[in-house]
Coordinates of C-alpha atoms and ligand atoms in Angstrom, one line a residue:
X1 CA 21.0 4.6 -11.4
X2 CA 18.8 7.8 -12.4
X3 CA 18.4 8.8 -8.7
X4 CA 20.5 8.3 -5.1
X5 CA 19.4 10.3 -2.2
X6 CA 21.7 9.6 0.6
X7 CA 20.6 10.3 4.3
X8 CA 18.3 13.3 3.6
X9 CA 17.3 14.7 7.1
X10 CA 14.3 17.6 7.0
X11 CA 14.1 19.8 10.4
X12 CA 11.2 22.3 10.5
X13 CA 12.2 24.2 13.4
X14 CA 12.6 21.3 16.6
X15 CA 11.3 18.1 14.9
X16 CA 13.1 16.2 12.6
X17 CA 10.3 15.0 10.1
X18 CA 12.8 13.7 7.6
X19 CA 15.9 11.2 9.9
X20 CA 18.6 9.9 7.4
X21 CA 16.3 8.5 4.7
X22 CA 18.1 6.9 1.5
X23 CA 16.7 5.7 -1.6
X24 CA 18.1 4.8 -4.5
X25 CA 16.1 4.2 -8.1
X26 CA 17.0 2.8 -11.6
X27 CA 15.3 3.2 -14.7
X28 CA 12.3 1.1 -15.0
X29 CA 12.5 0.5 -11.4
X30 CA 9.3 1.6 -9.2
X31 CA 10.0 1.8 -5.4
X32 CA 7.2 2.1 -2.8
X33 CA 7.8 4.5 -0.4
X34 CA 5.1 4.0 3.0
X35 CA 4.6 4.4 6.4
X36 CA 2.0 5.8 8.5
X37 CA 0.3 9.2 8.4
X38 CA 2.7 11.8 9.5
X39 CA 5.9 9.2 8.7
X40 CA 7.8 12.1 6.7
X41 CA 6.9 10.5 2.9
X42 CA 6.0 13.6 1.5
X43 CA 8.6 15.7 3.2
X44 CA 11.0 13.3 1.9
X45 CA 9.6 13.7 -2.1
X46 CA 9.9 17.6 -1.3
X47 CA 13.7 17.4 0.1
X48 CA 14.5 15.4 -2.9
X49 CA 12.4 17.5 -5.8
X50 CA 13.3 20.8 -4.7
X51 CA 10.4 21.7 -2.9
X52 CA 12.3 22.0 0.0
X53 CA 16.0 22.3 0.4
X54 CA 17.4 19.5 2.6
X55 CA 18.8 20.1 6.5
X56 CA 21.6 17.4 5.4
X57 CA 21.9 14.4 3.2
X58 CA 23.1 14.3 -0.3
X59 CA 21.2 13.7 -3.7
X60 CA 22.7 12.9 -7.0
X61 CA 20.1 12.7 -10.3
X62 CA 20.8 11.7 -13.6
X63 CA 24.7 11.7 -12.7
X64 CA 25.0 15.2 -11.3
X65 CA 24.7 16.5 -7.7
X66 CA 21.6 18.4 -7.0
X67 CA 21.6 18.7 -3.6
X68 CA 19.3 21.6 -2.7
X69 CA 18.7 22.7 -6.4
X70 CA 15.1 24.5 -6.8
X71 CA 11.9 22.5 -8.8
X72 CA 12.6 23.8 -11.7
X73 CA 15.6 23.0 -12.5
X74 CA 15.0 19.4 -11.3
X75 CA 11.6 19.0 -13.0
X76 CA 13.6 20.6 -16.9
X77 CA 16.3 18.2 -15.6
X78 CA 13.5 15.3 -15.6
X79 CA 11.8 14.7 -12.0
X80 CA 8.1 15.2 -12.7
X81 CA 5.6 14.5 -10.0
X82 CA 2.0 14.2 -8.8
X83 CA 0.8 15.6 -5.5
X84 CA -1.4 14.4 -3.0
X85 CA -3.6 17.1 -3.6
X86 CA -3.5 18.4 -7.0
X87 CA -3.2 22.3 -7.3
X88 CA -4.1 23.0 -11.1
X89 CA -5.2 26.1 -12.5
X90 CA -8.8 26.8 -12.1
X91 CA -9.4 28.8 -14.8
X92 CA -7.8 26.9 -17.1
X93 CA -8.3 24.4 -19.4
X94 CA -7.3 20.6 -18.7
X95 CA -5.6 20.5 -22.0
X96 CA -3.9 24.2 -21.0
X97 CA -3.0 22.7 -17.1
X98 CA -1.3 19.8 -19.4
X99 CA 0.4 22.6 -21.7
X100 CA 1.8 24.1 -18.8
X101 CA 3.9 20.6 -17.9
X102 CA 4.9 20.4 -22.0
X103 CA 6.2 23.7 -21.6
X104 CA 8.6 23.7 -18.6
X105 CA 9.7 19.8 -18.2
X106 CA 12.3 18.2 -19.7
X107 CA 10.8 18.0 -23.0
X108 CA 10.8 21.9 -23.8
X109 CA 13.2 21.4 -26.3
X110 CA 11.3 18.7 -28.3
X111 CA 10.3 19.1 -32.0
X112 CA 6.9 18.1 -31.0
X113 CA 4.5 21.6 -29.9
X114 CA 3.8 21.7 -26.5
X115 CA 0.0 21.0 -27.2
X116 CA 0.6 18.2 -29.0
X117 CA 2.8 16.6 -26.2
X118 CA -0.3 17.5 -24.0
X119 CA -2.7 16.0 -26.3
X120 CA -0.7 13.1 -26.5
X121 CA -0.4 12.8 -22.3
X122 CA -4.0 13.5 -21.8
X123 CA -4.7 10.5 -23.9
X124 CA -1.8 8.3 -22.1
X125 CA -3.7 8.4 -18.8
X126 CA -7.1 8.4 -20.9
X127 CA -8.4 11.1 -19.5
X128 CA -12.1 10.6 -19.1
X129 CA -13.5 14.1 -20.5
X130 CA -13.5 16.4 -22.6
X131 CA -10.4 18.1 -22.7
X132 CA -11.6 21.7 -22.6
X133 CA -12.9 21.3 -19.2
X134 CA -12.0 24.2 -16.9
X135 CA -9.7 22.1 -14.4
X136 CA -12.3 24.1 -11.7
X137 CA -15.2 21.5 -12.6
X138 CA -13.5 18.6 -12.7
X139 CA -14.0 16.0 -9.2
X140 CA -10.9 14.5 -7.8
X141 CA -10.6 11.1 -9.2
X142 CA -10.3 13.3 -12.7
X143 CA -8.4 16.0 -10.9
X144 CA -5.6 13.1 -10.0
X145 CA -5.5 12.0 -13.6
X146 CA -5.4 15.2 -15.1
X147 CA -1.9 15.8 -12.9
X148 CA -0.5 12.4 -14.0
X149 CA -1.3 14.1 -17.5
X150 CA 1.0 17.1 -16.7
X151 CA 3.9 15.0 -15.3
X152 CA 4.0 13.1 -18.1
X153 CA 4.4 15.6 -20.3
X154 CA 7.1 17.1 -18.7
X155 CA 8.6 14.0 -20.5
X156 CA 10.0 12.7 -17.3
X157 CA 13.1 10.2 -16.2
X158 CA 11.6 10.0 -12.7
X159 CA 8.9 10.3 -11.8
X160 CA 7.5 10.8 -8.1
X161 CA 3.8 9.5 -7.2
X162 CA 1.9 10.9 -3.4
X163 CA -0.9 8.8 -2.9
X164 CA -2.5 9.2 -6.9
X165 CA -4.5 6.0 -6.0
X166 CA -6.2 7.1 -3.2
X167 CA -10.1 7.7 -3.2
X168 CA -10.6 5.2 -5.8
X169 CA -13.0 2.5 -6.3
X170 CA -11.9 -0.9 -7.1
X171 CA -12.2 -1.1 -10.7
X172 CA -10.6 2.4 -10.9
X173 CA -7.6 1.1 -8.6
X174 CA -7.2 -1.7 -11.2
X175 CA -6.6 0.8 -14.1
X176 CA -4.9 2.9 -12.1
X177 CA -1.8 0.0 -11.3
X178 CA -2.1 -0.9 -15.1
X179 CA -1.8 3.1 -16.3
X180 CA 1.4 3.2 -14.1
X181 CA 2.6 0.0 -15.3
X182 CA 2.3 1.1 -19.2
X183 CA 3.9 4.9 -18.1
X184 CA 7.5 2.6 -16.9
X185 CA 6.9 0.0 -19.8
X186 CA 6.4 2.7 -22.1
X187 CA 8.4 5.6 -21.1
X188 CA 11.0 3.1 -19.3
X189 CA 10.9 5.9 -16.1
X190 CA 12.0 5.3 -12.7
X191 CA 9.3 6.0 -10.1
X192 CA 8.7 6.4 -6.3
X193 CA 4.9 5.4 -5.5
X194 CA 4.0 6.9 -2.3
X195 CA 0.8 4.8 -1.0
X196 CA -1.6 3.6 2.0
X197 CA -3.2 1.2 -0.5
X198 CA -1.3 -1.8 -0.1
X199 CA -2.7 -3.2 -3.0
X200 CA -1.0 -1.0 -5.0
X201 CA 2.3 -1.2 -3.5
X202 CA 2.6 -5.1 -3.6
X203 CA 1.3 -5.2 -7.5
X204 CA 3.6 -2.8 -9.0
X205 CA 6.6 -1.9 -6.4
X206 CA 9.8 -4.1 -7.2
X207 CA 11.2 -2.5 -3.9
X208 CA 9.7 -0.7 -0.8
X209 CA 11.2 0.8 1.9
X210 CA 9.3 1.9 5.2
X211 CA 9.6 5.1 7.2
X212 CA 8.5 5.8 11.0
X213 CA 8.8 9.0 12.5
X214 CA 10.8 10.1 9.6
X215 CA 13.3 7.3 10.4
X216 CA 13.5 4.1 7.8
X217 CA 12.6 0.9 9.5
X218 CA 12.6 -1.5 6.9
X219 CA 13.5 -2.1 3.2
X220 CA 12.9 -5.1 0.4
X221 CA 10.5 -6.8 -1.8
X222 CA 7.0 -6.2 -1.0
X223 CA 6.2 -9.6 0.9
X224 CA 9.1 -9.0 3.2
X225 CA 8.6 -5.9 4.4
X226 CA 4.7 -6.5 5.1
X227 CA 5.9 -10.1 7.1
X228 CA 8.5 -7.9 9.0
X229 CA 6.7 -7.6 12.8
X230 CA 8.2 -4.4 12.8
X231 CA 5.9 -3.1 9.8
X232 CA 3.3 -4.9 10.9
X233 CA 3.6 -3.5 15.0
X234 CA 4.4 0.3 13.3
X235 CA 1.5 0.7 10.4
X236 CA -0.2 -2.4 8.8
X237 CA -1.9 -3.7 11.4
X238 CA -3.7 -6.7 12.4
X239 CA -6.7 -6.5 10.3
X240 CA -4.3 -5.3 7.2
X241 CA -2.7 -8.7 7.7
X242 CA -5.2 -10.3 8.0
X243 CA -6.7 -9.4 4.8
Ligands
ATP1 N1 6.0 22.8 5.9 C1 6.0 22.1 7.1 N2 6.3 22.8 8.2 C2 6.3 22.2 9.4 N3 6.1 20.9 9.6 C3 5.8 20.2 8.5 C4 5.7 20.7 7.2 N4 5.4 19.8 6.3 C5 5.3 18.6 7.0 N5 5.5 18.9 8.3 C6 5.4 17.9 9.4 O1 6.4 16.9 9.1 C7 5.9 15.6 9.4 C8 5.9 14.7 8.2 O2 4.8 15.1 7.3 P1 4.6 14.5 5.9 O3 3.5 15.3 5.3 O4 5.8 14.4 5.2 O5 4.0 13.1 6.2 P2 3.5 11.9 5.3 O6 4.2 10.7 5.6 O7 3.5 12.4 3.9 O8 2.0 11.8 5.8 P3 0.6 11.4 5.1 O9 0.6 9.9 4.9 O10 -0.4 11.9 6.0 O11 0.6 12.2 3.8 C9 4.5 15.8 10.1 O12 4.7 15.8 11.4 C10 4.1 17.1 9.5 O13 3.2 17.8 10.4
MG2 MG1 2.0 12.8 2.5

């Protein structure tokens, strides 16, 4: 097991937006993490990555306790993310936003040069232009896959996904699930996908588990959790189910 987070509660001030959440993930393993808008998803990724120190709970990754330790030190010890809304730098390059990752992840200390490692990550996720492209012209379909590019060459163990398939057409949905497929087959990562697409979460998620109000309400394979009434009643909906 690369990472167990054991009943992580988040309090900002009076409301609890993260209530006893646990999650365990292997290598190779991608879990699906949903639940509606609000549900505590990305408060939980921040208790766990360092964003954010916990209120209480308890998280071990890659064997040691790192309960509370900063981003840094998780992301050199090999918890890479995406965010929901990608914050490169502006100014920079695509291929220098992607340096940036080779530089400070867990890879820092590989014979490879950081560019190459960006290089290399830039044309993992096939990233669809040129890769001198100031990040500040680039729209947000290439904005997400230019920070998939940077968390991947931070030459990851886990890695933690917030809604990178969202604002997607079809096709580019499609290679999205196949991209993250190859990343796990490839790079044999553990992964939490965070996702309102439940397309997404039922093709690649071996295991999901289901927040409300920060508070888990269900966990299993895809199909159970989207036949359980109480994930239907709390977030999918009838027309989702009906689909
Ligand atoms: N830094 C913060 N300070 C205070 N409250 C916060 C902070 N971050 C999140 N919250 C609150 O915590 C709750 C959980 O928010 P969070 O962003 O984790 O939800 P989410 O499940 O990721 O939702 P979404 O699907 O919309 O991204 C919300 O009520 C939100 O307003
Ligand atoms: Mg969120």
């Amino acid at each position: 097991m690369i990472l167990d987070a054991q009943r992580i509660i988040k309090n900002f001030g009076g409301l609890t937006a993260v209530n006893r959440v646990s999650l365990q993930v292997d290598a190779g393993q991608i879990v699906g993490l949903i639940g509606p808008n609000g549900a505590g998803k990305t408060t939980f990724l921040n208790s766990v990555a360092g964003t954010y120190k916990p209120s209480a709970g308890v998280v071990h990754f890659m064997g040691d306790e790192t309960t509370g330790a900063p981003a840094e030190v998780m992301c050199r010890k090999g918890l890479s993310r995406t965010f929901q809304i990608p914050r490169p730098f502006p100014k920079m390059t695509a291929l220098e936003n992607v340096m940036v990752g080779a530089v400070f992840g867990a890879d820092h200390g590989s014979s490879k040069s950081a560019r190459q490692r960006a290089e290399e990550a830039l044309e993992f996720v096939q990233f669809p232009m040129d890769v001198n492209t100031p990040a500040e012209r680039l729209n947000a379909v290439q904005l997400k896959r230019l920070d998939l590019a940077r968390a991947i060459a931070c030459g990851p163990k886990l890695l933690f996904l917030d809604e990178l398939a969202s604002g997607l057409t079809p096709g580019e949905l499609d290679a999205m699930m196949a991209l993250i497929l190859r990343i796990r087959d490839t790079m044999g990562v553990g992964m939490i996908v965070v996702e309102h697409i439940m397309k997404v979460i039922t093709g690649i998620c071996e295991r999901v588990l289901v927040i409300q109000y920060g508070t888990p309400i269900a966990e299993g394979t895809p199909a159970e959790v989207m036949a359980d009434p109480k994930v239907i009643e709390a977030y999918l909906g009838e027309e989702v189910v009906a689909d």
